[in-house]
Amino acid sequence: MDLGIFGILLSLILLMYFAYKGMSVIWLAPILALVAALFSSGTYLMASYTEVFMSSAANYVKLYFPAFLLGAIFGKIMDVSGAAKTIARVITTKVGEQNAILAVVLAVTVLTYGGVSMFVVVFAVYPIAAQIFRDSNVPKRLIPGTIALGSFTYTMTALPGSPQIQNTIAMPFFGTTAYAAPVLGIIGSAIMFGLGMMWLKRQENRAQLAGEGFGGIVELEEEENESDTPSVISAFIPIIIVLGLNFLIVTFYYPNAHTAYLSQFGTTVQKVQGMWSLIIALTTAITVALVLFRKYIPDPRDAINEGGESSIMPIMNTAAAVGFGNVIKSLSSFEVVKEMVLSIPGSPLFSFALSTSLLAGITGSASGGLSIALDALGDVYIQQAQTLGISLETLHRVAAIACGGLDSLPHNGAVITLLGICGMTHRQSYKDIFVCTLVIPMIATLAIVMIGSMGI
């Protein structure tokens, strides 16, 4: 084996291992990037660190910080105001307590698709999910998989217009919007939702046959009086604003706006319109939410501060993973790896999806893996797709859905957070998370690659 390739594999294995052990990627990534560089001849270590790692990490923050920041603030306001709980409560009431799993999945879907961060939505929904599961005598161990299905799968990567970062990363790269390839997105969403529900209901039925009930004692928040939370109509207004305003601006305003001035900034409206529309939509929704929910938010300043601060660690973790990936990409030995990936037979959509998913698994981050894949291989796949008549919107959707598969291995930060909040261990609940957020999304990815390759 080439010594350089050995260094790349060693650094990737160590990154995955130590991340699984709970070590922060922020400091781990630059060290292991330089470990890989040590094995590659003709590589200058300090230049690799300051000019490659730090430059690419900083550029990632520049491009995506607004989405992380505003999404976290919006989610925090929806949480502390009780609006998220109102939405979850009304959905569970309408669906019925005998459909506990479906009720929780739908509640999480509405919140996540509406812009609430998938990290924040766990805090908002878990107390209600635990109450519904206990009332229906559904095993508590199924709660993490249920929440994960609604937040870590189709709402994160597939549903057209989703404001989650995993769906927006590709926008400036391909010049697309959050609504790219809507038909493929809906098909992928249907596969993930349908198969996920089938699996979870199967698990529930098996538990009932075995006589297994809710089990254990769970700490629940005190039940709130409905007068202490926003009304149903007002709770949904900010979410409708995020989805509706984003769509209207990107579809009708920017295509007809005067944007010739962007040439002096070295960019085009196609590259920035997706992010700009999202920024405007989220900012507007935050402002409206602060006004609508003012009497339900004890201290708006604290809510905004906490939301803003909570966006720092996620983006820095992802930026560190991107920096690591770009150092790997800069090594001469990576050309061998690149040729191996590009030589995968069949549609470029398949090799693009495979490389994205593998990188997401290695870094334990969907957004990190997607960013690395775009930086390292995106230009090549754009050329291949254009040659074959495959649209950039299709590339966007395939890449987004593909990044949400292997990312949810045991060392994924969102998985660890979810299990911790639910009071479960990997041994108790990871099997359902694995099936719902890894196996099924990979099936969905394969399906849309096949459909996308046919030009649909």
Tab-separated table of N, CA and C in Angstrom, residues 17 22 109 210 247 373 408:
chain	number	residue	atom	x	y	z
A	17	TYR	N	-12.430	6.790	15.652
A	17	TYR	CA	-12.277	6.107	16.938
A	17	TYR	C	-12.312	7.084	18.107
A	22	GLY	N	-15.522	10.261	22.480
A	22	GLY	CA	-15.989	11.516	23.064
A	22	GLY	C	-15.028	12.678	22.971
A	109	THR	N	-41.687	16.263	12.810
A	109	THR	CA	-41.604	16.638	11.397
A	109	THR	C	-41.990	18.093	11.192
A	210	ALA	N	-44.648	-9.392	23.644
A	210	ALA	CA	-43.754	-9.877	24.700
A	210	ALA	C	-44.167	-9.360	26.073
A	247	PHE	N	-39.677	30.497	0.022
A	247	PHE	CA	-40.104	30.072	-1.323
A	247	PHE	C	-40.418	31.276	-2.212
A	373	ALA	N	-17.119	16.436	0.489
A	373	ALA	CA	-17.376	15.841	-0.832
A	373	ALA	C	-17.529	16.920	-1.900
A	408	SER	N	-24.966	8.850	10.878
A	408	SER	CA	-25.524	8.542	12.202
A	408	SER	C	-24.963	7.247	12.796
